[in-house]
mmCIF file of C-alpha atoms in Angstrom:
data_model
loop_
_atom_site.group_PDB
_atom_site.id
_atom_site.type_symbol
_atom_site.label_atom_id
_atom_site.label_comp_id
_atom_site.label_asym_id
_atom_site.label_seq_id
_atom_site.Cartn_x
_atom_site.Cartn_y
_atom_site.Cartn_z
ATOM 1 C CA UNK B 1 13.868 -61.511 -192.825
ATOM 2 C CA UNK B 2 13.182 -58.557 -195.171
ATOM 3 C CA UNK B 3 16.862 -57.592 -195.360
ATOM 4 C CA UNK B 4 17.930 -61.153 -196.097
ATOM 5 C CA UNK B 5 15.188 -61.635 -198.677
ATOM 6 C CA UNK B 6 15.983 -58.399 -200.517
ATOM 7 C CA UNK B 7 19.711 -59.153 -200.498
ATOM 8 C CA UNK B 8 19.032 -62.423 -202.339
ATOM 9 C CA UNK B 9 16.953 -60.725 -205.043
ATOM 10 C CA UNK B 10 18.974 -60.503 -208.231
ATOM 11 C CA UNK B 11 18.386 -57.814 -210.842
ATOM 12 C CA UNK B 12 19.207 -59.903 -213.897
ATOM 13 C CA UNK B 13 19.790 -57.022 -216.327
ATOM 14 C CA UNK B 14 22.842 -55.881 -214.372
ATOM 15 C CA UNK B 15 23.753 -59.141 -212.611
ATOM 16 C CA UNK B 16 23.528 -57.410 -209.205
ATOM 17 C CA UNK B 17 21.605 -58.042 -206.025
ATOM 18 C CA UNK B 18 19.391 -55.572 -204.177
ATOM 19 C CA UNK B 19 21.088 -54.145 -201.065
ATOM 20 C CA UNK B 20 18.640 -55.237 -198.374
ATOM 21 C CA UNK B 21 20.298 -53.132 -195.663
ATOM 22 C CA UNK B 22 20.125 -49.941 -197.713
ATOM 23 C CA UNK B 23 16.573 -50.462 -198.984
ATOM 24 C CA UNK B 24 14.942 -51.789 -195.799
ATOM 25 C CA UNK B 25 12.884 -48.685 -194.965
ATOM 26 C CA UNK B 26 11.434 -48.451 -198.471
ATOM 27 C CA UNK B 27 10.844 -52.195 -198.598
ATOM 28 C CA UNK B 28 8.907 -52.066 -195.320
ATOM 29 C CA UNK B 29 6.882 -49.087 -196.536
ATOM 30 C CA UNK B 30 5.917 -50.976 -199.704
ATOM 31 C CA UNK B 31 4.974 -54.070 -197.700
ATOM 32 C CA UNK B 32 2.823 -52.094 -195.278
ATOM 33 C CA UNK B 33 1.152 -49.985 -197.935
ATOM 34 C CA UNK B 34 0.110 -52.961 -200.035
ATOM 35 C CA UNK B 35 -1.110 -54.884 -197.001
ATOM 36 C CA UNK B 36 -3.245 -51.938 -195.884
ATOM 37 C CA UNK B 37 -4.550 -51.387 -199.409
ATOM 38 C CA UNK B 38 -5.622 -55.002 -199.709
ATOM 39 C CA UNK B 39 -7.232 -54.883 -196.266
ATOM 40 C CA UNK B 40 -9.212 -51.839 -197.434
ATOM 41 C CA UNK B 41 -10.355 -53.773 -200.515
ATOM 42 C CA UNK B 42 -11.507 -56.706 -198.363
ATOM 43 C CA UNK B 43 -13.273 -54.334 -195.994
ATOM 44 C CA UNK B 44 -15.135 -52.694 -198.877
ATOM 45 C CA UNK B 45 -16.188 -56.118 -200.186
ATOM 46 C CA UNK B 46 -18.055 -56.738 -196.920
ATOM 47 C CA UNK B 47 -20.603 -54.110 -197.994
ATOM 48 C CA UNK B 48 -20.843 -54.653 -201.743
ATOM 49 C CA UNK B 49 -20.575 -57.210 -204.490
ATOM 50 C CA UNK B 50 -17.261 -57.761 -206.177
ATOM 51 C CA UNK B 51 -16.810 -55.748 -209.372
ATOM 52 C CA UNK B 52 -17.245 -57.424 -212.729
ATOM 53 C CA UNK B 53 -14.365 -59.393 -214.123
ATOM 54 C CA UNK B 54 -12.004 -57.577 -216.444
ATOM 55 C CA UNK B 55 -10.189 -59.720 -219.014
ATOM 56 C CA UNK B 56 -11.167 -62.740 -216.877
ATOM 57 C CA UNK B 57 -9.528 -61.256 -213.742
ATOM 58 C CA UNK B 58 -11.630 -60.839 -210.622
ATOM 59 C CA UNK B 59 -11.429 -57.713 -208.466
ATOM 60 C CA UNK B 60 -8.854 -59.171 -206.100
ATOM 61 C CA UNK B 61 -6.593 -60.076 -209.010
ATOM 62 C CA UNK B 62 -7.155 -56.630 -210.505
ATOM 63 C CA UNK B 63 -5.817 -55.115 -207.270
ATOM 64 C CA UNK B 64 -2.480 -56.889 -207.759
ATOM 65 C CA UNK B 65 -2.353 -56.092 -211.475
ATOM 66 C CA UNK B 66 -2.967 -52.391 -210.794
ATOM 67 C CA UNK B 67 -0.238 -52.343 -208.146
ATOM 68 C CA UNK B 68 2.232 -53.979 -210.521
ATOM 69 C CA UNK B 69 1.309 -51.635 -213.364
ATOM 70 C CA UNK B 70 1.931 -48.646 -211.112
ATOM 71 C CA UNK B 71 5.617 -49.605 -211.166
ATOM 72 C CA UNK B 72 5.927 -50.208 -214.915
ATOM 73 C CA UNK B 73 9.076 -48.515 -216.119
ATOM 74 C CA UNK B 74 12.075 -48.956 -218.334
ATOM 75 C CA UNK B 75 15.615 -48.243 -217.236
ATOM 76 C CA UNK B 76 18.932 -48.445 -218.983
ATOM 77 C CA UNK B 77 21.500 -50.771 -217.453
ATOM 78 C CA UNK B 78 23.485 -47.703 -216.448
ATOM 79 C CA UNK B 79 20.492 -46.175 -214.653
ATOM 80 C CA UNK B 80 19.837 -49.427 -212.773
ATOM 81 C CA UNK B 81 23.492 -49.641 -211.745
ATOM 82 C CA UNK B 82 23.402 -46.053 -210.503
ATOM 83 C CA UNK B 83 20.166 -46.704 -208.604
ATOM 84 C CA UNK B 84 21.604 -49.775 -206.887
ATOM 85 C CA UNK B 85 24.684 -47.779 -205.861
ATOM 86 C CA UNK B 86 23.087 -44.536 -204.705
ATOM 87 C CA UNK B 87 19.355 -44.885 -204.073
ATOM 88 C CA UNK B 88 17.526 -46.160 -200.993
ATOM 89 C CA UNK B 89 14.667 -47.273 -203.227
ATOM 90 C CA UNK B 90 14.996 -50.728 -204.767
ATOM 91 C CA UNK B 91 14.358 -51.135 -208.488
ATOM 92 C CA UNK B 92 10.726 -51.319 -209.569
ATOM 93 C CA UNK B 93 10.933 -55.033 -210.285
ATOM 94 C CA UNK B 94 11.654 -55.753 -206.630
ATOM 95 C CA UNK B 95 9.050 -53.259 -205.420
ATOM 96 C CA UNK B 96 6.496 -55.477 -207.150
ATOM 97 C CA UNK B 97 7.846 -59.014 -206.817
ATOM 98 C CA UNK B 98 9.380 -58.448 -203.384
ATOM 99 C CA UNK B 99 6.021 -57.332 -202.031
ATOM 100 C CA UNK B 100 3.809 -59.873 -203.745
ATOM 101 C CA UNK B 101 5.964 -62.878 -202.862
ATOM 102 C CA UNK B 102 5.308 -62.094 -199.186
ATOM 103 C CA UNK B 103 1.556 -61.717 -199.454
ATOM 104 C CA UNK B 104 -0.367 -64.955 -198.931
ATOM 105 C CA UNK B 105 -3.373 -63.185 -200.452
ATOM 106 C CA UNK B 106 -1.495 -62.765 -203.737
ATOM 107 C CA UNK B 107 -0.546 -66.420 -203.999
ATOM 108 C CA UNK B 108 -4.110 -67.413 -203.092
ATOM 109 C CA UNK B 109 -5.685 -64.986 -205.581
ATOM 110 C CA UNK B 110 -3.473 -66.259 -208.413
ATOM 111 C CA UNK B 111 -3.160 -69.857 -207.191
ATOM 112 C CA UNK B 112 0.635 -69.770 -207.235
ATOM 113 C CA UNK B 113 2.184 -73.197 -206.636
ATOM 114 C CA UNK B 114 3.647 -73.779 -203.180
ATOM 115 C CA UNK B 115 7.335 -72.967 -202.876
ATOM 116 C CA UNK B 116 7.408 -71.157 -206.241
ATOM 117 C CA UNK B 117 9.161 -67.819 -206.773
ATOM 118 C CA UNK B 118 5.949 -65.887 -206.071
ATOM 119 C CA UNK B 119 4.811 -68.167 -203.239
ATOM 120 C CA UNK B 120 7.905 -69.112 -201.241
ATOM 121 C CA UNK B 121 7.522 -71.249 -198.146
ATOM 122 C CA UNK B 122 9.195 -68.541 -196.062
ATOM 123 C CA UNK B 123 7.390 -65.226 -196.312
ATOM 124 C CA UNK B 124 8.451 -62.144 -194.393
ATOM 125 C CA UNK B 125 5.865 -60.292 -192.322
ATOM 126 C CA UNK B 126 5.840 -57.701 -189.562
ATOM 127 C CA UNK B 127 2.193 -56.830 -189.210
#
């Protein structure tokens, strides 16, 4: 499921798709890391009140925003093309969207419409 999903993800700037076979280990690591991080947040909320809102975002939403911001970057088209050809890491855009689209918690926290890009009917999951 993860390979197929990644292989359908188009990097618009260079009109190229992610290579799901090549990036599978990194994609799984991102999926697992975010899932565990969110589980840790939920576990901590069992023993404390949720933090104050920030710019109208609750703490759960802030988790996703912080994760996305951790991948903020700019690349030239040439650098993206080189990354797609030679690197086992997918571009940052997919490391964010490819993870979040699979997390039901994300779509719940942001109330994403069913079967939208960030809340597809078919989500990939291993754990």
